[in-house]
C-alpha positions as MATLAB code, in Angstrom:
seq = 'MFYGTKQYSQYETTHFAPRLSYFWSVAYMAEIPVISNRILSGMPAFIRREMGQKALLQANRAIGFDLELTEGENCFIPHAAVIGFVEAAARVAGEANFGILITPMMNVANYGSFGHYVFGADTLGQAIERSIAGLRYHSTVDRMSVAVVGDEVRYSYVFALAGHSGYASIVCAAAGVLLSLFKAYLPPDWRPLRVELDTDRPRQTGLIEDVFQCPVLFNAPATSIVTDRHHLSAAPRPASWPMVTIEDVARDRRGGAPRDLLEVIMEQVRVQVLTGSVSIDGAAQSLDTSVRTLQRELNRAGTDFRGLAGAARVQRAIELLWHTNGSITRVSAELGYSSPANFARAFRKATGNGPREFRSNISR';
ca = [
    -100.246   41.547  -38.018;
    -103.662   40.588  -36.662;
    -105.838   37.539  -37.211;
    -108.999   37.557  -39.317;
    -110.491   40.215  -41.548;
    -109.693   43.680  -40.307;
    -112.653   46.000  -39.783;
    -111.880   49.573  -38.828;
    -113.809   51.424  -36.154;
    -113.607   54.739  -34.322;
    -111.570   53.003  -31.637;
    -108.916   51.523  -33.845;
    -105.473   52.987  -34.084;
    -102.203   51.349  -34.995;
     -98.949   52.552  -33.490;
     -96.601   49.744  -34.444;
     -93.468   51.683  -35.366;
     -90.712   49.996  -37.396;
     -88.680   47.827  -35.101;
     -85.192   49.208  -34.542;
     -82.052   47.185  -34.092;
     -80.435   47.178  -30.679;
     -77.145   45.559  -29.842;
     -73.605   46.317  -28.830;
     -70.708   45.672  -31.139;
     -67.033   46.555  -31.234;
     -67.487   49.322  -33.760;
     -71.016   50.537  -33.118;
     -73.468   50.884  -30.276;
     -77.050   51.054  -31.541;
     -80.104   52.367  -29.715;
     -80.553   50.868  -26.271;
     -84.270   50.524  -25.426;
     -85.229   51.917  -22.015;
     -88.389   51.781  -19.932;
     -89.710   53.468  -16.786;
     -88.425   51.977  -13.539;
     -92.022   52.085  -12.336;
     -92.838   48.869  -14.177;
     -91.006   47.173  -11.284;
     -92.798   49.185   -8.616;
     -93.185   47.132   -5.457;
     -91.036   44.316   -6.809;
     -88.110   44.665   -4.358;
     -90.444   44.413   -1.358;
     -92.208   41.429   -2.918;
     -88.928   39.603   -3.553;
     -87.655   40.277   -0.034;
     -90.912   39.108    1.498;
     -91.434   36.006   -0.620;
     -87.903   34.958   -1.507;
     -85.576   36.578    0.989;
     -82.930   39.269    1.099;
     -80.397   37.141   -0.795;
     -82.643   36.982   -3.842;
     -83.102   40.765   -3.757;
     -79.358   41.412   -3.477;
     -78.702   39.147   -6.457;
     -81.429   40.853   -8.465;
     -79.986   44.295   -7.664;
     -76.533   43.082   -8.648;
     -77.897   41.969  -12.007;
     -79.503   45.345  -12.643;
     -76.413   47.314  -11.598;
     -77.956   49.387   -8.768;
     -80.344   49.179   -5.812;
     -83.756   49.331   -7.470;
     -85.570   50.020   -4.205;
     -83.757   53.340   -3.786;
     -85.189   54.636   -7.082;
     -88.859   53.863   -6.386;
     -89.672   57.432   -5.406;
     -88.027   58.798   -8.549;
     -88.970   58.741  -12.209;
     -86.089   56.985  -13.970;
     -85.555   55.050  -17.167;
     -83.666   51.771  -17.151;
     -82.671   49.464  -20.029;
     -85.062   46.683  -20.975;
     -82.142   44.272  -20.608;
     -81.799   45.316  -16.953;
     -85.470   44.533  -16.329;
     -85.025   41.024  -17.719;
     -81.792   40.603  -15.742;
     -83.477   41.656  -12.499;
     -86.367   39.215  -12.874;
     -84.157   36.351  -14.042;
     -81.694   36.802  -11.177;
     -84.443   36.804   -8.561;
     -86.013   33.682  -10.059;
     -82.674   31.902  -10.270;
     -81.685   32.546   -6.650;
     -85.143   31.602   -5.415;
     -85.197   28.487   -7.600;
     -88.588   29.596   -8.893;
     -88.987   28.845  -12.608;
     -92.481   30.405  -12.635;
     -91.486   33.733  -11.099;
     -92.825   35.682  -14.091;
     -96.210   34.053  -13.628;
     -96.203   34.714   -9.873;
     -95.714   38.461  -10.306;
     -98.382   38.809  -13.013;
    -101.282   39.634  -10.627;
     -99.355   42.532   -9.077;
     -98.628   44.258  -12.400;
    -100.753   47.393  -12.733;
    -100.613   50.564  -14.823;
    -101.941   52.376  -11.745;
     -98.415   52.157  -10.299;
     -96.914   54.140  -13.181;
     -97.237   57.614  -11.674;
     -98.589   60.410  -13.867;
     -98.692   58.060  -16.865;
    -100.985   55.654  -15.015;
    -103.167   58.473  -13.678;
    -103.508   59.873  -17.200;
    -104.555   56.480  -18.587;
    -107.067   55.686  -15.857;
    -108.545   59.190  -15.954;
    -110.261   58.329  -19.253;
    -114.068   58.175  -19.390;
    -114.205   54.791  -21.134;
    -112.037   51.709  -21.568;
    -111.557   52.559  -25.243;
    -110.260   55.999  -24.345;
    -107.980   54.551  -21.669;
    -106.413   52.244  -24.265;
    -105.974   55.181  -26.643;
    -104.309   57.176  -23.872;
    -101.883   54.354  -23.099;
    -100.857   54.286  -26.758;
    -100.505   58.074  -26.964;
     -98.409   58.181  -23.783;
     -96.142   55.231  -24.610;
     -93.281   57.480  -25.747;
     -93.182   58.944  -22.243;
     -92.927   55.458  -20.781;
     -90.437   53.577  -22.961;
     -88.582   53.427  -26.261;
     -88.721   50.861  -29.105;
     -91.770   49.164  -27.516;
     -94.855   49.016  -29.724;
     -98.522   49.126  -28.818;
    -101.792   49.015  -30.764;
    -105.492   48.301  -30.587;
    -107.500   46.715  -33.401;
    -111.076   45.633  -33.911;
    -111.735   42.428  -35.840;
    -115.424   41.664  -36.158;
    -116.898   41.616  -32.662;
    -113.504   41.321  -30.968;
    -111.033   43.954  -29.838;
    -107.355   43.111  -29.486;
    -105.106   45.304  -27.317;
    -101.485   44.463  -28.111;
     -97.984   45.217  -26.901;
     -94.528   44.227  -28.129;
     -91.682   44.509  -25.612;
     -88.460   45.843  -27.153;
     -86.561   42.648  -26.338;
     -89.369   40.222  -27.169;
     -87.852   36.931  -28.262;
     -84.485   37.620  -26.658;
     -82.966   35.425  -23.981;
     -84.892   35.769  -20.737;
     -88.043   37.230  -22.303;
     -90.096   34.180  -21.309;
     -89.569   35.234  -17.679;
     -91.544   38.457  -18.108;
     -94.019   37.919  -20.950;
     -96.855   36.972  -18.570;
     -96.120   40.046  -16.459;
     -96.407   42.191  -19.597;
     -99.830   40.676  -20.269;
    -100.741   41.417  -16.661;
    -100.066   45.115  -17.263;
    -102.431   45.167  -20.251;
    -105.017   43.256  -18.262;
    -104.970   45.877  -15.501;
    -106.647   48.387  -17.836;
    -109.589   46.081  -18.434;
    -109.963   45.261  -14.743;
    -110.236   48.970  -13.914;
    -113.257   49.349  -16.200;
    -115.025   45.977  -16.270;
    -116.914   43.987  -13.579;
    -114.974   41.724  -11.183;
    -116.358   38.607  -12.888;
    -115.167   39.686  -16.361;
    -112.689   37.398  -18.117;
    -110.840   37.881  -21.439;
    -111.910   35.823  -24.429;
    -108.250   34.820  -24.595;
    -104.724   36.004  -23.932;
    -102.113   35.771  -26.690;
     -98.407   35.617  -25.846;
     -95.514   36.231  -28.241;
     -93.402   33.422  -26.826;
     -93.023   29.686  -27.359;
     -95.584   27.358  -25.861;
     -94.206   25.869  -22.621;
     -94.562   22.204  -21.760;
     -97.163   22.972  -19.125;
     -99.721   25.704  -19.757;
    -102.168   25.027  -16.943;
    -100.601   27.464  -14.480;
    -100.627   30.272  -17.044;
    -104.278   29.681  -17.905;
    -105.111   29.557  -14.192;
    -103.543   33.001  -13.729;
    -105.428   34.574  -16.637;
    -108.569   32.444  -16.163;
    -109.068   32.104  -19.899;
    -107.583   30.273  -22.905;
    -103.981   31.283  -23.711;
    -102.463   31.132  -27.203;
     -98.707   31.082  -27.828;
     -96.356   32.090  -30.669;
     -98.546   35.128  -31.365;
     -97.147   38.232  -33.119;
     -97.673   40.300  -29.966;
     -98.748   40.002  -26.351;
    -102.476   40.721  -26.497;
    -105.670   40.777  -24.486;
    -108.733   39.887  -26.579;
    -112.270   40.670  -25.457;
    -115.692   41.636  -26.801;
    -115.782   44.870  -28.761;
    -118.715   46.309  -26.827;
    -116.559   46.533  -23.679;
    -114.716   49.518  -25.180;
    -117.560   51.796  -24.120;
    -117.422   50.656  -20.475;
    -117.118   53.436  -17.884;
    -114.527   53.124  -15.099;
    -115.343   51.293  -11.909;
    -115.595   53.659   -8.905;
    -112.183   55.207   -8.300;
    -110.771   58.609   -7.494;
    -108.059   59.559   -9.964;
    -106.472   63.021  -10.166;
    -107.057   65.016  -13.328;
    -103.909   64.507  -15.419;
    -103.255   65.572  -19.017;
    -100.753   64.297  -21.556;
     -98.875   67.567  -20.977;
     -98.521   66.631  -17.290;
     -97.050   63.296  -18.313;
     -94.642   65.052  -20.678;
     -93.439   67.365  -17.913;
     -93.023   64.493  -15.484;
     -91.105   62.440  -18.040;
     -88.934   65.346  -19.216;
     -90.332   65.241  -22.731;
     -90.084   61.483  -23.128;
     -87.858   58.498  -22.527;
     -84.210   59.107  -23.513;
     -83.439   57.949  -27.050;
     -80.059   59.434  -27.829;
     -77.284   57.041  -26.844;
     -75.458   59.539  -24.652;
     -78.727   60.483  -22.950;
     -79.357   56.832  -22.108;
     -75.902   56.499  -20.548;
     -76.327   59.755  -18.642;
     -79.663   58.501  -17.307;
     -77.977   55.374  -15.938;
     -75.386   57.562  -14.216;
     -78.203   59.678  -12.747;
     -79.893   56.536  -11.441;
     -76.646   55.484   -9.776;
     -76.249   58.905   -8.174;
     -79.763   58.612   -6.752;
     -78.791   55.319   -5.118;
     -75.512   56.705   -3.754;
     -73.299   54.148   -5.478;
     -71.630   55.245   -8.709;
     -69.398   52.931  -10.706;
     -68.688   52.271  -14.348;
     -69.024   48.546  -13.654;
     -72.584   49.043  -12.448;
     -73.432   51.237  -15.434;
     -72.050   48.660  -17.848;
     -74.041   45.966  -16.052;
     -77.328   47.846  -16.402;
     -76.587   48.532  -20.078;
     -75.733   44.859  -20.687;
     -72.283   45.602  -22.053;
     -68.640   45.527  -21.015;
     -66.774   48.320  -19.255;
     -64.347   48.508  -22.164;
     -67.129   48.983  -24.729;
     -68.812   51.612  -22.571;
     -65.552   53.542  -22.203;
     -64.947   53.396  -25.925;
     -68.389   54.745  -26.775;
     -68.080   57.553  -24.243;
     -64.708   58.504  -25.730;
     -66.336   58.511  -29.145;
     -68.908   60.955  -27.779;
     -66.129   63.189  -26.444;
     -66.596   62.465  -22.742;
     -65.804   59.882  -20.088;
     -67.586   58.188  -17.204;
     -65.819   60.189  -14.510;
     -66.911   63.432  -16.114;
     -70.535   62.303  -16.423;
     -70.584   61.003  -12.857;
     -69.092   64.224  -11.524;
     -71.625   66.370  -13.386;
     -74.536   64.214  -12.220;
     -73.342   64.322   -8.608;
     -72.983   68.106   -8.648;
     -76.447   68.530  -10.183;
     -77.950   66.310   -7.510;
     -75.986   68.118   -4.812;
     -77.393   71.450   -5.960;
     -80.925   70.024   -5.780;
     -80.394   68.616   -2.286;
     -78.724   71.758   -0.943;
     -81.395   73.969   -2.442;
     -84.554   72.023   -1.638;
     -83.744   70.144    1.571;
     -82.374   70.949    5.011;
     -80.082   67.930    5.070;
     -76.661   68.528    6.577;
     -73.555   68.715    4.391;
     -72.462   65.413    5.882;
     -75.744   63.776    4.975;
     -75.718   65.175    1.435;
     -72.156   63.939    1.028;
     -73.126   60.432    2.159;
     -76.259   60.489   -0.004;
     -74.113   61.111   -3.068;
     -71.604   58.402   -2.220;
     -68.581   60.573   -1.380;
     -66.026   59.027    0.947;
     -66.027   62.115    3.185;
     -67.654   65.572    3.455;
     -64.246   67.122    2.689;
     -64.013   65.293   -0.630;
     -67.554   66.356   -1.452;
     -66.788   69.994   -0.603;
     -63.685   70.002   -2.833;
     -65.553   68.499   -5.766;
     -68.478   70.895   -5.343;
     -66.220   73.952   -5.108;
     -64.279   72.885   -8.194;
     -67.501   72.567  -10.186;
     -69.414   75.613   -8.929;
     -66.826   78.003   -7.523;
     -68.423   77.841   -4.070;
     -68.334   75.376   -1.201;
     -71.603   73.679   -0.188;
     -72.148   75.971    2.814;
     -71.430   79.101    0.766;
     -73.842   77.895   -1.919;
     -76.604   77.288    0.617;
     -75.912   80.629    2.302;
     -76.223   82.488   -1.026;
     -79.584   80.826   -1.647;
     -81.019   82.063    1.648;
     -80.120   85.677    0.990;
];
């Protein structure tokens, strides 16, 4: 997997799990890789500012929901939706190098409790180890490792859809995420020995090398940052990070990213409920499949989209009625109901009480 003669050290650990298949077919729907929505943190605002509202609307359409409305929540979205979002924005803006442009803004620090856990480590080596240990709370099917070869250390990542159509649009951004760990621990004038990308060599490489400010190799087995081994003992640059444990990350991520097929679909419905626009077309879009295939797989699982959407809406309604002072009308609108009366009927049917009765019982 790695170049040169492998020499083990106290820092080395390998977490490259067997790569799973992922695709839709008429008869079978395999595992759909998902990743935290926080990898796109700040992206909607950046697209609106640099490329205009039209580009953002097109990007949201490609992903199947309004990404900006989920930024305050911890959600998991399909890898295919991430690629679709970036590709759509680049296409509308006519910017072939969009993936390179967003690379400097990619930062593990934006990943909530996961990022705080990683950057709370005492050394760069420990921060890398923490990122590997916490990966299952961040995404599925992705692979990550660190290896020491002679005097070099290679920190590597394989995106679940590496090599698939559209991957070239985000590979530099993925390297930017890895790079953010090093920048948090090493001096401002530090540069990698090289960056390795698991994608074909483009015709022009100058812009990529300008972004990373080091040599860049292509057609590598993984996206990697390579630097001197002695940097692993570097202490963090001055920063104030909250004390976060891996248990905190687990609680925040509900035990990990959803892996079961039905859980993945339910998560996409939950994301739609959070944005106030629920539709099977949008869910199919985010899952990179057809409505017909999605319906068939839900029937196979003994449920249907309407049932999942109804359950997700009621659960969210309970949370809003319990923990906020928002009016019934506002809660109804937040959940995408056409009227408060329709919301009240649906809520009563599911819980046995109307929204006002429910809230009144809570206050007793």
